[in-house]
Short mmCIF file of C-alpha atoms in Angstrom, two decimals:
data_model
loop_
_atom_site.label_atom_id
_atom_site.label_comp_id
_atom_site.label_asym_id
_atom_site.label_seq_id
_atom_site.Cartn_x
_atom_site.Cartn_y
_atom_site.Cartn_z
CA UNK A 486 271.38 15.57 -223.50
CA UNK A 487 273.24 17.27 -226.50
CA UNK A 488 271.30 19.38 -229.01
CA UNK A 489 272.06 16.83 -231.64
CA UNK A 490 270.64 13.99 -229.63
CA UNK A 491 267.51 16.19 -228.90
CA UNK A 492 267.10 16.81 -232.56
CA UNK A 493 267.25 13.15 -233.40
CA UNK A 494 264.71 12.31 -230.67
CA UNK A 495 262.33 15.01 -231.97
CA UNK A 496 262.64 13.66 -235.49
CA UNK A 497 261.78 10.16 -234.31
CA UNK A 498 258.81 11.46 -232.36
CA UNK A 499 257.50 13.38 -235.29
CA UNK A 500 257.95 10.26 -237.50
CA UNK A 501 255.93 8.22 -235.02
CA UNK A 502 252.97 10.63 -235.03
CA UNK A 503 251.30 9.53 -238.30
CA UNK A 504 251.00 5.99 -236.98
CA UNK A 505 249.22 7.32 -233.85
CA UNK A 506 246.83 9.31 -235.99
CA UNK A 507 246.05 6.23 -238.07
CA UNK A 508 245.24 4.27 -234.85
CA UNK A 509 243.20 7.24 -233.58
CA UNK A 510 241.14 7.22 -236.72
CA UNK A 511 240.58 3.55 -236.60
CA UNK A 512 239.19 3.81 -232.96
CA UNK A 513 236.89 6.60 -234.08
CA UNK A 514 235.45 4.72 -237.00
CA UNK A 515 235.06 1.51 -235.06
CA UNK A 516 233.08 3.12 -232.30
CA UNK A 517 229.44 2.05 -232.73
CA UNK A 518 227.85 3.17 -229.54
CA UNK A 519 228.49 5.72 -226.77
CA UNK A 520 228.57 2.84 -224.40
CA UNK A 521 231.70 1.37 -226.13
CA UNK A 522 234.81 1.60 -224.06
CA UNK A 523 236.88 4.53 -225.18
CA UNK A 524 239.95 4.02 -222.96
CA UNK A 525 242.26 3.35 -225.87
CA UNK A 526 240.86 6.27 -227.74
CA UNK A 527 241.42 8.73 -224.85
CA UNK A 528 244.88 7.23 -224.25
CA UNK A 529 245.90 7.68 -227.84
CA UNK A 530 244.50 11.28 -227.88
CA UNK A 531 246.49 12.16 -224.76
CA UNK A 532 249.62 10.58 -226.23
CA UNK A 533 249.20 12.48 -229.42
CA UNK A 534 248.65 15.80 -227.64
CA UNK A 535 251.67 15.17 -225.41
CA UNK A 536 253.87 14.32 -228.46
CA UNK A 537 252.79 17.60 -230.19
CA UNK A 538 253.53 19.66 -227.04
CA UNK A 539 256.91 17.93 -226.53
CA UNK A 540 258.01 18.34 -230.18
CA UNK A 541 257.07 21.92 -230.24
CA UNK A 542 258.86 22.53 -226.88
CA UNK A 543 262.04 20.72 -228.31
CA UNK A 544 261.97 22.95 -231.48
CA UNK A 545 261.78 26.07 -229.42
CA UNK A 546 264.73 24.88 -227.32
CA UNK A 547 266.77 24.06 -230.38
CA UNK A 548 266.02 27.37 -232.04
CA UNK A 549 267.06 29.31 -228.92
CA UNK A 550 270.32 27.46 -228.55
CA UNK A 551 271.24 27.17 -232.21
CA UNK A 552 274.41 29.24 -231.68
CA UNK A 553 275.77 26.51 -229.58
CA UNK A 554 276.04 24.16 -232.51
CA UNK A 555 279.21 24.23 -234.57
CA UNK A 556 279.02 26.63 -237.61
CA UNK A 557 279.62 23.83 -240.10
CA UNK A 558 276.41 22.12 -238.98
CA UNK A 559 274.38 25.13 -237.97
CA UNK A 560 272.55 25.65 -241.40
CA UNK A 561 271.72 21.95 -241.68
CA UNK A 562 270.29 21.85 -238.12
CA UNK A 563 268.26 25.10 -238.83
CA UNK A 564 266.75 23.51 -241.98
CA UNK A 565 265.93 20.37 -240.02
CA UNK A 566 264.18 22.42 -237.39
CA UNK A 567 262.08 24.25 -239.99
CA UNK A 568 261.21 20.92 -241.63
CA UNK A 569 260.04 19.44 -238.27
CA UNK A 570 257.88 22.61 -237.58
CA UNK A 571 256.30 22.38 -241.01
CA UNK A 572 255.54 18.57 -240.46
CA UNK A 573 254.06 19.41 -237.01
CA UNK A 574 251.74 21.95 -238.54
CA UNK A 575 250.45 19.42 -241.20
CA UNK A 576 250.03 16.79 -238.57
CA UNK A 577 248.30 19.11 -236.22
CA UNK A 578 245.74 20.10 -238.86
CA UNK A 579 245.04 16.33 -239.50
CA UNK A 580 244.66 15.80 -235.76
CA UNK A 581 242.21 18.74 -235.37
CA UNK A 582 240.23 17.33 -238.25
CA UNK A 583 240.03 13.86 -236.67
CA UNK A 584 238.82 15.45 -233.39
CA UNK A 585 236.06 17.31 -235.21
CA UNK A 586 235.14 14.01 -236.91
CA UNK A 587 235.04 12.35 -233.56
CA UNK A 588 232.70 15.05 -232.22
CA UNK A 589 230.43 14.62 -235.22
CA UNK A 590 230.22 10.90 -234.85
CA UNK A 591 229.55 11.23 -231.13
CA UNK A 592 226.75 13.54 -231.74
CA UNK A 593 225.31 11.17 -234.36
CA UNK A 594 225.38 8.27 -231.95
CA UNK A 595 223.94 10.46 -229.18
CA UNK A 596 221.05 11.37 -231.57
CA UNK A 597 220.54 7.81 -232.54
CA UNK A 598 220.42 6.64 -228.93
CA UNK A 599 217.93 9.27 -228.12
CA UNK A 600 215.70 8.32 -230.96
CA UNK A 601 216.01 4.63 -230.01
CA UNK A 602 215.11 5.32 -226.48
CA UNK A 603 212.09 7.56 -227.28
CA UNK A 604 208.79 6.11 -226.12
CA UNK A 605 206.70 5.95 -229.24
CA UNK A 606 202.94 5.26 -228.62
CA UNK A 607 200.69 3.35 -230.92
CA UNK A 608 198.12 5.31 -233.00
CA UNK A 609 195.32 3.97 -231.02
CA UNK A 610 196.92 5.37 -227.76
CA UNK A 611 197.39 8.67 -229.55
CA UNK A 612 193.78 8.71 -230.51
CA UNK A 613 192.61 8.10 -226.85
CA UNK A 614 195.01 10.55 -225.39
CA UNK A 615 194.00 13.29 -227.79
CA UNK A 616 190.23 12.39 -227.54
CA UNK A 617 190.37 12.11 -231.23
CA UNK A 618 187.01 11.17 -232.83
CA UNK A 619 186.44 8.76 -235.52
CA UNK A 620 187.88 9.94 -238.93
CA UNK A 621 190.85 11.84 -237.38
CA UNK A 622 194.14 11.38 -239.02
CA UNK A 623 197.45 10.59 -237.19
CA UNK A 624 200.56 11.72 -239.12
CA UNK A 625 203.21 9.16 -239.82
CA UNK A 626 206.53 11.01 -239.11
CA UNK A 627 208.93 8.08 -239.48
CA UNK A 628 209.89 8.86 -242.98
CA UNK A 629 210.34 12.63 -242.14
CA UNK A 630 212.48 11.83 -239.14
CA UNK A 631 214.59 9.47 -241.15
CA UNK A 632 214.90 12.08 -243.84
CA UNK A 633 215.91 14.75 -241.33
CA UNK A 634 218.53 12.51 -239.72
CA UNK A 635 220.09 11.69 -243.07
CA UNK A 636 220.21 15.40 -243.91
CA UNK A 637 221.91 16.07 -240.64
CA UNK A 638 224.45 13.32 -241.30
CA UNK A 639 225.17 14.70 -244.80
CA UNK A 640 225.63 18.21 -243.33
CA UNK A 641 228.08 16.86 -240.66
CA UNK A 642 230.01 15.07 -243.38
CA UNK A 643 230.15 18.14 -245.50
CA UNK A 644 231.44 20.19 -242.58
CA UNK A 645 234.12 17.58 -241.89
CA UNK A 646 235.22 17.66 -245.57
CA UNK A 647 235.37 21.38 -245.57
CA UNK A 648 237.46 21.39 -242.39
CA UNK A 649 239.88 18.91 -243.93
CA UNK A 650 240.01 20.96 -247.12
CA UNK A 651 240.88 24.01 -245.16
CA UNK A 652 243.56 22.10 -243.22
CA UNK A 653 245.02 20.88 -246.56
CA UNK A 654 245.04 24.41 -248.02
CA UNK A 655 246.74 25.79 -244.91
CA UNK A 656 249.32 23.06 -245.16
CA UNK A 657 250.00 23.80 -248.87
CA UNK A 658 250.41 27.49 -247.93
CA UNK A 659 252.82 26.57 -245.23
CA UNK A 660 254.72 24.26 -247.60
CA UNK A 661 255.06 27.05 -250.12
CA UNK A 662 256.53 29.38 -247.49
CA UNK A 663 258.91 26.70 -246.24
CA UNK A 664 260.15 25.97 -249.71
CA UNK A 665 260.83 29.60 -250.30
CA UNK A 666 262.75 29.82 -247.00
CA UNK A 667 264.68 26.64 -247.83
CA UNK A 668 265.60 27.97 -251.39
CA UNK A 669 266.79 31.26 -249.82
CA UNK A 670 268.95 29.31 -247.22
CA UNK A 671 270.37 27.07 -249.89
CA UNK A 672 271.34 30.23 -251.96
CA UNK A 673 272.93 31.72 -248.81
CA UNK A 674 274.80 28.53 -248.23
CA UNK A 675 275.98 28.41 -251.84
CA UNK A 676 277.24 31.96 -251.58
CA UNK A 677 279.09 31.17 -248.44
CA UNK A 678 280.75 28.21 -250.13
CA UNK A 679 281.66 30.31 -253.05
CA UNK A 680 283.19 32.89 -250.78
CA UNK A 681 285.22 30.12 -248.96
CA UNK A 682 286.50 28.73 -252.20
CA UNK A 683 287.64 32.29 -253.31
CA UNK A 684 289.43 32.66 -249.94
CA UNK A 685 291.11 29.26 -250.24
CA UNK A 686 292.37 30.13 -253.82
CA UNK A 687 293.83 33.36 -252.55
CA UNK A 688 295.51 31.56 -249.68
CA UNK A 689 297.11 29.05 -252.11
CA UNK A 690 298.25 31.77 -254.33
CA UNK A 691 299.82 33.72 -251.53
CA UNK A 692 301.53 30.44 -250.35
CA UNK A 693 303.14 29.99 -253.71
CA UNK A 694 304.27 33.65 -253.82
CA UNK A 695 305.81 33.32 -250.38
CA UNK A 696 307.68 30.22 -251.43
CA UNK A 697 309.07 32.00 -254.46
CA UNK A 698 310.05 35.02 -252.39
CA UNK A 699 311.67 32.77 -249.73
CA UNK A 700 313.89 31.01 -252.23
CA UNK A 701 314.73 34.29 -254.07
CA UNK A 702 315.89 35.77 -250.69
CA UNK A 703 317.75 32.60 -249.74
CA UNK A 704 319.64 32.45 -253.07
CA UNK A 705 320.34 36.24 -252.78
CA UNK A 706 321.72 35.89 -249.27
CA UNK A 707 323.97 33.02 -250.38
CA UNK A 708 325.36 35.07 -253.22
CA UNK A 709 325.88 38.07 -250.94
CA UNK A 710 327.57 35.96 -248.34
CA UNK A 711 329.87 34.40 -251.05
CA UNK A 712 330.77 37.81 -252.37
CA UNK A 713 331.59 39.06 -248.88
CA UNK A 714 333.75 35.96 -248.13
CA UNK A 715 335.68 36.37 -251.39
CA UNK A 716 336.24 40.17 -250.66
CA UNK A 717 337.74 39.58 -247.29
CA UNK A 718 339.82 36.67 -248.45
CA UNK A 719 341.28 38.63 -251.33
#
């Protein structure tokens, strides 16, 4: 496979990754219990991980063999590789945030099932077990437990939002660096094109001067030959 074909395949693979992440998020949100089948979720997770690894490997291979590409296309290919790397970093941050979200939701489901499977005893049984006398008070902890669970869920959501915010900030920083690099490369390319135009103008000017010199020498040679012919004939 040529380097240009590998670059095209890598672009297509990176372009397909957002759709996979959307499916991955849908499966995460749709999961209502730990007993739900997660084959599709695991399959998509493995597919996305493999795509990230393969795309990164392709970018490394392209960067190492960049000199094999013709000079006229080298700058364009280099910019394409940098763009792919930047998109991979953004998508990787989103994927990491989704994985954290999945872990949080699984922990919530696990806590919910543990709470549902807990064997709560009636107040009368608690009185008998504790040997409580008449007039003892049994605390009702349902409201407190529910409040605690809600606070835990809110904390988990806040952690998730903070993680996504950090990923977005990292992406913005990477975007700024990539834009600076792209600007520098465009300026270098413009300078190279300007130098090429100057060289072409010099070549054209030299060609015109060579033509003028040729015709002058040709006419001078003819005149000299004519004079020599007349001299010997006389």
